[in-house]
PDB file of C-alpha atoms and ligand atoms in Angstrom:
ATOM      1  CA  UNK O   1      -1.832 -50.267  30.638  1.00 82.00           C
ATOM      2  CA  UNK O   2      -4.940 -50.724  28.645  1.00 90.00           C
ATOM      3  CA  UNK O   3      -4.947 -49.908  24.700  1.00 89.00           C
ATOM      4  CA  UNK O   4      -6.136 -46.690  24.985  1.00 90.00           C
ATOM      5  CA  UNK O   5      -3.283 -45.560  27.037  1.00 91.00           C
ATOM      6  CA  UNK O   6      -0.679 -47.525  24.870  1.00 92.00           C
ATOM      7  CA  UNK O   7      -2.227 -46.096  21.936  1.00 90.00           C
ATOM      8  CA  UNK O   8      -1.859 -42.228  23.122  1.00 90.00           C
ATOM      9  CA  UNK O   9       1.651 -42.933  24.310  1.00 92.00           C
ATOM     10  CA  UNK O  10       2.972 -44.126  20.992  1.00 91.00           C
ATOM     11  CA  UNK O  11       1.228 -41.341  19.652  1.00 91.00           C
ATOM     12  CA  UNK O  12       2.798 -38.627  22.175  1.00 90.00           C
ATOM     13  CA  UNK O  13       6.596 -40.777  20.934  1.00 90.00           C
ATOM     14  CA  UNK O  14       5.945 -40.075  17.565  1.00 90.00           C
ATOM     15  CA  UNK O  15       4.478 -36.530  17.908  1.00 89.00           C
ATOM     16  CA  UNK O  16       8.355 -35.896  20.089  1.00 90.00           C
ATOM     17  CA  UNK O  17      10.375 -37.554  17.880  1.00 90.00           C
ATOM     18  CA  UNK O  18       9.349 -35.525  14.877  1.00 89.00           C
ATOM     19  CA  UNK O  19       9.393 -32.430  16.981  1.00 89.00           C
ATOM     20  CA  UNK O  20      13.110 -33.081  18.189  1.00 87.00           C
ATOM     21  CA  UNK O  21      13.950 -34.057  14.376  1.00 89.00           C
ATOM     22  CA  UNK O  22      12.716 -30.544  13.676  1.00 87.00           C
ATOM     23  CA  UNK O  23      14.266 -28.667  16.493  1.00 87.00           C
ATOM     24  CA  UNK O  24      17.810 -30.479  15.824  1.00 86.00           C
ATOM     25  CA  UNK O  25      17.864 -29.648  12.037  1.00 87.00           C
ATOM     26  CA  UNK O  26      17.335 -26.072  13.376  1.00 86.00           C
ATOM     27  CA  UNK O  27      20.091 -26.297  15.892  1.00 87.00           C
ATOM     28  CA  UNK O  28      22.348 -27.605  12.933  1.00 86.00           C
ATOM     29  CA  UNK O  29      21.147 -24.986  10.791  1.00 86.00           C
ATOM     30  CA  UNK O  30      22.659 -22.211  13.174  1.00 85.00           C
ATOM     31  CA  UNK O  31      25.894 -21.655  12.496  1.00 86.00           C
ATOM     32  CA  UNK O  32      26.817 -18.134  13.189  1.00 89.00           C
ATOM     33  CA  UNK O  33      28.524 -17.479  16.506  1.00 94.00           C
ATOM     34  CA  UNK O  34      28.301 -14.464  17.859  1.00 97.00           C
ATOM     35  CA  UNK O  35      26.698 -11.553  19.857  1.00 98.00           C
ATOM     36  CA  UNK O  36      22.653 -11.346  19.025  1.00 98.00           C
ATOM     37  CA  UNK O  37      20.553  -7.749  19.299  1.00 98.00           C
ATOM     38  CA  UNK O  38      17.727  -7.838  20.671  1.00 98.00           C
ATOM     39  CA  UNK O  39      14.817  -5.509  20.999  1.00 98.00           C
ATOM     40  CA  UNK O  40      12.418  -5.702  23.365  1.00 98.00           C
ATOM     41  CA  UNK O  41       9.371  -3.708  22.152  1.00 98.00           C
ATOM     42  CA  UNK O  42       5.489  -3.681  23.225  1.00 98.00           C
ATOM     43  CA  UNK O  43       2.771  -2.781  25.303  1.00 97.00           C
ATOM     44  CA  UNK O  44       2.549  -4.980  27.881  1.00 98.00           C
ATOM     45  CA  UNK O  45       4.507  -5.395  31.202  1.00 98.00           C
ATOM     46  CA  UNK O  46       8.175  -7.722  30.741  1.00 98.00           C
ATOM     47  CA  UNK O  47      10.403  -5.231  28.551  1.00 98.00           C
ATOM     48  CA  UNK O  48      12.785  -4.538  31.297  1.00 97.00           C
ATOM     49  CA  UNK O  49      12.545  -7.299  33.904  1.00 97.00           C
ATOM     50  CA  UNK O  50      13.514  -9.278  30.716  1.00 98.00           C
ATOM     51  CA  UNK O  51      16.592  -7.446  30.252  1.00 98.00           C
ATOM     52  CA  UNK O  52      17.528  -7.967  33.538  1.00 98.00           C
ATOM     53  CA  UNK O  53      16.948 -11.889  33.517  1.00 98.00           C
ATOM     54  CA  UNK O  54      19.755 -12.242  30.424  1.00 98.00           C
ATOM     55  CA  UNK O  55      21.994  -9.394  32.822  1.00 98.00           C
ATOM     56  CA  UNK O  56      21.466 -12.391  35.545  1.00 97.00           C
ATOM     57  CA  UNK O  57      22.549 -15.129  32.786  1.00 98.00           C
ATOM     58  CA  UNK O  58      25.035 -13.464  31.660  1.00 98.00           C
ATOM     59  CA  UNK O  59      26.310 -13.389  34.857  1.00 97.00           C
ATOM     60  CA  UNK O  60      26.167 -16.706  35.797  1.00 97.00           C
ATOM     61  CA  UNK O  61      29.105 -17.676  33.220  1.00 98.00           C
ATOM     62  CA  UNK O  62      31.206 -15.297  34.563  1.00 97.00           C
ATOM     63  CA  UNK O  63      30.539 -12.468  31.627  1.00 98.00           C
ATOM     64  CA  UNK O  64      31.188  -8.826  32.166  1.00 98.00           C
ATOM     65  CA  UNK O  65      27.370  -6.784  31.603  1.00 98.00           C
ATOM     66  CA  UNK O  66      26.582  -3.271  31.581  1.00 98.00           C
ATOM     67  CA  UNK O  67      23.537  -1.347  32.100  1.00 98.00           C
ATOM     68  CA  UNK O  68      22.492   2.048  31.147  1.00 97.00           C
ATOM     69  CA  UNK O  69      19.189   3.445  31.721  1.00 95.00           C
ATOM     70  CA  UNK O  70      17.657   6.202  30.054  1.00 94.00           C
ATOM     71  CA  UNK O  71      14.851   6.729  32.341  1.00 87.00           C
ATOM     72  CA  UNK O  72      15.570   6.751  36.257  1.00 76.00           C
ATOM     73  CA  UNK O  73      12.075   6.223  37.690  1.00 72.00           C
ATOM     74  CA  UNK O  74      11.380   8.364  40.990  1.00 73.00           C
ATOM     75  CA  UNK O  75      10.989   4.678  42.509  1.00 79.00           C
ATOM     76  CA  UNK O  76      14.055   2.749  42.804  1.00 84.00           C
ATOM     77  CA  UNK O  77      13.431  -0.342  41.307  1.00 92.00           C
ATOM     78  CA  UNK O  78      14.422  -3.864  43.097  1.00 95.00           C
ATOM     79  CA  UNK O  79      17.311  -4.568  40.123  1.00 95.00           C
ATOM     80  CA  UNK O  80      18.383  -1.525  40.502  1.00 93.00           C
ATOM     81  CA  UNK O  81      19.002  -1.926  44.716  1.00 94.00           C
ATOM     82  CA  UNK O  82      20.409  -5.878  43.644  1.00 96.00           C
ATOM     83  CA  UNK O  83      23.119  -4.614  41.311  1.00 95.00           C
ATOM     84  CA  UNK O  84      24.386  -1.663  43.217  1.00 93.00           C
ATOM     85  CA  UNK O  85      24.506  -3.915  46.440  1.00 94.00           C
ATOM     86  CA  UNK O  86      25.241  -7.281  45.213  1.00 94.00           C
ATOM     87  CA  UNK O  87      26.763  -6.921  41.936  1.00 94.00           C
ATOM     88  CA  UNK O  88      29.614  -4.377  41.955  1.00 93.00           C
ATOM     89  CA  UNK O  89      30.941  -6.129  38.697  1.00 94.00           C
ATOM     90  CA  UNK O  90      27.715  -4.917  36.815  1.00 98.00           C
ATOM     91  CA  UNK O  91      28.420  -1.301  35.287  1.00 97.00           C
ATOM     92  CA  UNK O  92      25.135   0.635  35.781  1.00 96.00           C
ATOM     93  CA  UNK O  93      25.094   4.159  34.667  1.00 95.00           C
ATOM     94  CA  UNK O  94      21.763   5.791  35.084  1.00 93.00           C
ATOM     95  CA  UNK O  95      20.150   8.935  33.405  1.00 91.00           C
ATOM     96  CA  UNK O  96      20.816  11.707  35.970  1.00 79.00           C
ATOM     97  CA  UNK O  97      17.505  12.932  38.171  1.00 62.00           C
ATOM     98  CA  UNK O  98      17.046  16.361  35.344  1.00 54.00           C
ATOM     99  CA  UNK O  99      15.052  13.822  33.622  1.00 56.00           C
ATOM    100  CA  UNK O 100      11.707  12.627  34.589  1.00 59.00           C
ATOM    101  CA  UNK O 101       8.451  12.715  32.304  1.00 66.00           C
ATOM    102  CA  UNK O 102       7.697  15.277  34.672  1.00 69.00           C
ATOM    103  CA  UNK O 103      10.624  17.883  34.035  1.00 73.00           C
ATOM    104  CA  UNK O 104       9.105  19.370  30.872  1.00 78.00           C
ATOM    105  CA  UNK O 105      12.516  20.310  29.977  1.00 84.00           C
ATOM    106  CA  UNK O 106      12.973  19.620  26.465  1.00 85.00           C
ATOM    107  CA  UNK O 107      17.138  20.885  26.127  1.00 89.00           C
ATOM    108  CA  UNK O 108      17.634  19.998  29.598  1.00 87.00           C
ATOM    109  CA  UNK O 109      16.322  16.366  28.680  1.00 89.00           C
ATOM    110  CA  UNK O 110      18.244  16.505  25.374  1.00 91.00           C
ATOM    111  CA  UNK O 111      21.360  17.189  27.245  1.00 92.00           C
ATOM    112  CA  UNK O 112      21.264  14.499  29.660  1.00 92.00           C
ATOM    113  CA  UNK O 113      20.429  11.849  26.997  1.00 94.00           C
ATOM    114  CA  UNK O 114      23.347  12.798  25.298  1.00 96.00           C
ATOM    115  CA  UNK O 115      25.431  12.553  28.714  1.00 95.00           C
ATOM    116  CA  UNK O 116      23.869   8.975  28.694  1.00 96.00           C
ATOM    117  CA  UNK O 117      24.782   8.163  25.407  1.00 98.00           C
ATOM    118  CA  UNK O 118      28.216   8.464  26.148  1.00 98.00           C
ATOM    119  CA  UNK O 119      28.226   6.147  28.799  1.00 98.00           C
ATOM    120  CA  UNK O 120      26.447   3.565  26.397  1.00 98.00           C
ATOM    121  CA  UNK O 121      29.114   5.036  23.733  1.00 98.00           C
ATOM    122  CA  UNK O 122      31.972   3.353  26.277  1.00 98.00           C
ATOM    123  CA  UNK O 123      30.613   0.506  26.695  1.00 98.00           C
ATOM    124  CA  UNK O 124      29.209  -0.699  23.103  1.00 98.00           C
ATOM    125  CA  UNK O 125      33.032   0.311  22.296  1.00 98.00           C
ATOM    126  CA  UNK O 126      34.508  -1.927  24.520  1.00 98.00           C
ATOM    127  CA  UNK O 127      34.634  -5.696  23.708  1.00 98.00           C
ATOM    128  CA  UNK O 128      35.488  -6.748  26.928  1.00 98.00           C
ATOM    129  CA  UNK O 129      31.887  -6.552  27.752  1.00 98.00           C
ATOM    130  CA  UNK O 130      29.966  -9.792  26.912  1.00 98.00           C
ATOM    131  CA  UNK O 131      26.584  -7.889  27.375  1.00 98.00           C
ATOM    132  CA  UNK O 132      25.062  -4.308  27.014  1.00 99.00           C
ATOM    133  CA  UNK O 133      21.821  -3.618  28.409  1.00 98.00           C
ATOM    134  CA  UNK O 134      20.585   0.334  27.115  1.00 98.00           C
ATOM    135  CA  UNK O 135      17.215   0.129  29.201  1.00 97.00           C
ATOM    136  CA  UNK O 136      14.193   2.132  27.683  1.00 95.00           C
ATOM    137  CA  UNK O 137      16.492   3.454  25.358  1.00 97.00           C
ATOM    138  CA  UNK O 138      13.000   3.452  22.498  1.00 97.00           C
ATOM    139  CA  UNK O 139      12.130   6.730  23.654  1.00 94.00           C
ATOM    140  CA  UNK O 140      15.709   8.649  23.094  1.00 95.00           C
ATOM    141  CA  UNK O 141      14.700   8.158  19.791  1.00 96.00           C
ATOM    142  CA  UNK O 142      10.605   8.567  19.932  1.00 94.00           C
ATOM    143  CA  UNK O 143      11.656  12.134  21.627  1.00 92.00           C
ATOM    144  CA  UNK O 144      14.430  12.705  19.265  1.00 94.00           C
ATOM    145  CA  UNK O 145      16.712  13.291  22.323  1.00 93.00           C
ATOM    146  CA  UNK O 146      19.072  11.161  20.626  1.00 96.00           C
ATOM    147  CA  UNK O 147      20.197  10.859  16.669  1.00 97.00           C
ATOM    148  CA  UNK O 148      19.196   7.654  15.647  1.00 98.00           C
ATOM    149  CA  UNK O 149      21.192   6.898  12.997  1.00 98.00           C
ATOM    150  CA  UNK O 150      23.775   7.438  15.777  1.00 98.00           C
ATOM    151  CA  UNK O 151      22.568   4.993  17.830  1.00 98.00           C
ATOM    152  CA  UNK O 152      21.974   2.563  15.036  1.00 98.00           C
ATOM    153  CA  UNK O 153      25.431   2.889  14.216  1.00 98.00           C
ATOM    154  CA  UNK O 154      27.033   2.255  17.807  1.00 98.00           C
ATOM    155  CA  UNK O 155      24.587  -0.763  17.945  1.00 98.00           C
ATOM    156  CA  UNK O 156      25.680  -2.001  14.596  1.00 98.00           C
ATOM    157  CA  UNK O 157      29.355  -1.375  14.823  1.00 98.00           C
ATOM    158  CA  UNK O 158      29.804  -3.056  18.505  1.00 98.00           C
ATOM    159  CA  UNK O 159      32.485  -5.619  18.996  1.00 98.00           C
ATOM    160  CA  UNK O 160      31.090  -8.903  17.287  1.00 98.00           C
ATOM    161  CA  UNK O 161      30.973 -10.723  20.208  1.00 98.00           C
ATOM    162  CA  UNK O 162      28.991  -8.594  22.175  1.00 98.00           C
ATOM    163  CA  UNK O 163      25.174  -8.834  22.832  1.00 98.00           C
ATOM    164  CA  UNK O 164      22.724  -6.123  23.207  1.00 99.00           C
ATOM    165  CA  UNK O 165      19.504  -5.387  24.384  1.00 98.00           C
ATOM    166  CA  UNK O 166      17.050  -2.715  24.200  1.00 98.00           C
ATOM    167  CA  UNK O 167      13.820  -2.045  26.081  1.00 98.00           C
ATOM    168  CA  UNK O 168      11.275   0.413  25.019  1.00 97.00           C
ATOM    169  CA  UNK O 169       7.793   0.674  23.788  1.00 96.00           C
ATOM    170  CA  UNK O 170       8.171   1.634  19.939  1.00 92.00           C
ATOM    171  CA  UNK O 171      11.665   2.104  18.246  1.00 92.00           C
ATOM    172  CA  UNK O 172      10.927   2.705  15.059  1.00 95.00           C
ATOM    173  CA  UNK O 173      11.353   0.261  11.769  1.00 96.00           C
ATOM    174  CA  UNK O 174      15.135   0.856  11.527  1.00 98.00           C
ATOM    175  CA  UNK O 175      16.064  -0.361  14.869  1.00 98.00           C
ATOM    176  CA  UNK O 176      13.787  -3.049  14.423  1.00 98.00           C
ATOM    177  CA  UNK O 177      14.950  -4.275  11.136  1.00 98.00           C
ATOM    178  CA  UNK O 178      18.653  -3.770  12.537  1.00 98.00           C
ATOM    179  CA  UNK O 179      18.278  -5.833  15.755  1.00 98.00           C
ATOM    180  CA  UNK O 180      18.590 -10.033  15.237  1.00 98.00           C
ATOM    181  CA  UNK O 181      15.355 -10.438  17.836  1.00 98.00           C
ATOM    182  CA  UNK O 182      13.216  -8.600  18.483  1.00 98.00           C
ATOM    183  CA  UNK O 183      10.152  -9.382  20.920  1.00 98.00           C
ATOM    184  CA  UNK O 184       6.891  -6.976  21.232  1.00 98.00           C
ATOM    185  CA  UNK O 185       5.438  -7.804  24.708  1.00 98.00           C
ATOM    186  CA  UNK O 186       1.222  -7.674  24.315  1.00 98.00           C
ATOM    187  CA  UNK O 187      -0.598  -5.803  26.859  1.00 98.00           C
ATOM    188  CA  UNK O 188      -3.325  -8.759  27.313  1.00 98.00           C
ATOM    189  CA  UNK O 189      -4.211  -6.981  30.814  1.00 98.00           C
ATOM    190  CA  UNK O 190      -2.455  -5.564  33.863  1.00 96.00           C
ATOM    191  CA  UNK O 191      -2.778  -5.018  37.477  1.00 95.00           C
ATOM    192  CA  UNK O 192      -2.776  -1.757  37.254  1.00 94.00           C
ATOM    193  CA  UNK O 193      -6.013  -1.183  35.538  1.00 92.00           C
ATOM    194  CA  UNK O 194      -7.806  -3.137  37.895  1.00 93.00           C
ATOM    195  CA  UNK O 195      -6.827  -0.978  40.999  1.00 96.00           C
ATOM    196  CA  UNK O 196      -3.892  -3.017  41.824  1.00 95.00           C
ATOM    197  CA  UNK O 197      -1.387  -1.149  43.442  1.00 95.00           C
ATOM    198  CA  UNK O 198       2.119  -1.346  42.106  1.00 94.00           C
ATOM    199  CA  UNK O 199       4.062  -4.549  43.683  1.00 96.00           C
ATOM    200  CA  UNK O 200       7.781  -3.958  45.317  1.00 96.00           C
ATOM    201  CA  UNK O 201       9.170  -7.341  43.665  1.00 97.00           C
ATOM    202  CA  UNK O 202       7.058  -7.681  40.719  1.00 97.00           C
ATOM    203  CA  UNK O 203       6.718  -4.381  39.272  1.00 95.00           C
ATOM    204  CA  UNK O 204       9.692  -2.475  40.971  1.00 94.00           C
TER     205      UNK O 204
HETATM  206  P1  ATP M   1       8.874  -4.441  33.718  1.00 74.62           P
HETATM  207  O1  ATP M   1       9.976  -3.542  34.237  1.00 74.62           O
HETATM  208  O2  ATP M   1       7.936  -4.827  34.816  1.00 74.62           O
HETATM  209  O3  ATP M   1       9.390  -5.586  32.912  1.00 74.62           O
HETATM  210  P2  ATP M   1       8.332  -3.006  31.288  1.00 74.62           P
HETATM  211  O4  ATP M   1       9.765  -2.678  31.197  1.00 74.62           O
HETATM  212  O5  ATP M   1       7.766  -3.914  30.258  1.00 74.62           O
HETATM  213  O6  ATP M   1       7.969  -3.553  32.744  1.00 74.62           O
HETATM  214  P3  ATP M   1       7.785  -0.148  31.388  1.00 74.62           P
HETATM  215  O7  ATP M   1       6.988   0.582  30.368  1.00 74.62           O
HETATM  216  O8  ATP M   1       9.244   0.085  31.448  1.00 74.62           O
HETATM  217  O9  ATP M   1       7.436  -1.699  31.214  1.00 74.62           O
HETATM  218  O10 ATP M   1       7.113   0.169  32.772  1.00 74.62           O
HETATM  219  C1  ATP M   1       7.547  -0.329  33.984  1.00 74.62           C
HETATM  220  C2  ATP M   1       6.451  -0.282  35.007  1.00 74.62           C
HETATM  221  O11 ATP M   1       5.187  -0.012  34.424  1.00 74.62           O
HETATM  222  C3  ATP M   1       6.271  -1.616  35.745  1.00 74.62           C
HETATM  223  O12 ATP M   1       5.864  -1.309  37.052  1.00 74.62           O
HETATM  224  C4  ATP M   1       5.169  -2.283  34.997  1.00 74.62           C
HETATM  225  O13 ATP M   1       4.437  -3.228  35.783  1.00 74.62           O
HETATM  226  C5  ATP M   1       4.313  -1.118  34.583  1.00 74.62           C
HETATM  227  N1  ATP M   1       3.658  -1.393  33.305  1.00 74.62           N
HETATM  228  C6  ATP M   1       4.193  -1.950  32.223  1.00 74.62           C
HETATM  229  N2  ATP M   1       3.289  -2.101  31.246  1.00 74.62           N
HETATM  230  C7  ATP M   1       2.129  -1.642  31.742  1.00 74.62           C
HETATM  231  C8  ATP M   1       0.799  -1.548  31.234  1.00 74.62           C
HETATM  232  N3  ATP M   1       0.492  -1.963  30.023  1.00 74.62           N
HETATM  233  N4  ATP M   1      -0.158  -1.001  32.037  1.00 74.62           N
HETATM  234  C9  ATP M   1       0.148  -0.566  33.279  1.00 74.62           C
HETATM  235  N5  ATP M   1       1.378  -0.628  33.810  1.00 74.62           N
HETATM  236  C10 ATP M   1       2.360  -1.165  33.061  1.00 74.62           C
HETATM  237 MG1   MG M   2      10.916  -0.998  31.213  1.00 74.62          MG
END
């Protein structure tokens, strides 16, 4: 190895070494066990397929996950197919068809939200689930369909040990400041505004 080389490696050992000193103080530093909230906000395409990556980890220790979603697309969506096929131990509850962006129906709307909310209601209630997913759940609260000191109650008072996430362009400073992450997903570019069709897999 010539000196260059050995030079750059010690280098790259001491650059990792300090790094993992860093990381481990933070790991030691963390000492609070239990469920997280966590908001993921933004733009750009990742909100949801997000959610349903942690509804996959959860579910690869065994834990008990629910979803609700507050907007039922007119296209079914490939999680969607998965965990009413393959997962009948997920609990999926989905905002009835009256609502679409297209239904114009502002009481009709209202009243299916709050049909919703109950379902979410059971579940954030419930401490034998390990994980609550309330997908898209931002704009309940951008329409006013749903109180929102309501909902930032249910989120706040869930059993302890129970996680939660939230999807949704916007939600507002007071769900933000009461989640423990929150994420805002940047809209650098997407497909879609280059003439790209939709992709089954990738984007439903
Ligand atoms: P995904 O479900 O793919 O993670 P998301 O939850 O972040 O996306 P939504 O606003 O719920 O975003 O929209 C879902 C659909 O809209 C997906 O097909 C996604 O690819 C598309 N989409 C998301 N963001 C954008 C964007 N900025 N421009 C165009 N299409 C978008
Ligand atoms: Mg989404």
């Amino acid at each position: 190895m010539s000196d260059d080389q050995q030079k750059k490696n010690a280098r790259h050992k001491a650059a990792m070494q300090k790094q993992k000193a860093k990381v481990d103080s933070h790991i030691a530093a963390a000492d609070t066990e239990r469920g997280v909230a966590v908001l993921l906000t933004g733009n750009g395409k990742g909100k949801s397929s997000s959610a349903f990556g942690m509804v996959m980890r959860a579910l690869g220790y065994g834990q008990k996950v629910g979803v609700v979603q507050f907007i039922k697309g007119a296209q079914l969506s490939g999680e969607e197919l998965y965990i009413k096929h393959q997962c009948p131990q997920v609990t999926l509850y989905q905002m009835g068809t009256g609502f679409t962006w297209n239904t114009q129906d502002r009481t009709g709307d209202m009243a299916e939200a709050e049909k919703t909310w109950v379902e979410a209601v059971n579940m954030l209630t419930d401490a034998s689930y390990d994980l609550v997913v309330l997908d898209e759940l931002t704009y309940m609260l951008a329409y006013k369909y749903l109180d929102e000191q309501k909902v930032l109650d249910a989120i706040g008072q869930r059993p302890p040990e129970q996680s939660v996430v939230v999807t949704g362009r916007g939600g507002g400073s007071a769900l933000q400041a009461l989640m423990d992450t929150v994420s805002e997903v940047k809209d650098v570019k997407h497909a879609f505004k280059a003439g790209i069709k939709a992709r089954k897999g990738v984007d439903f």
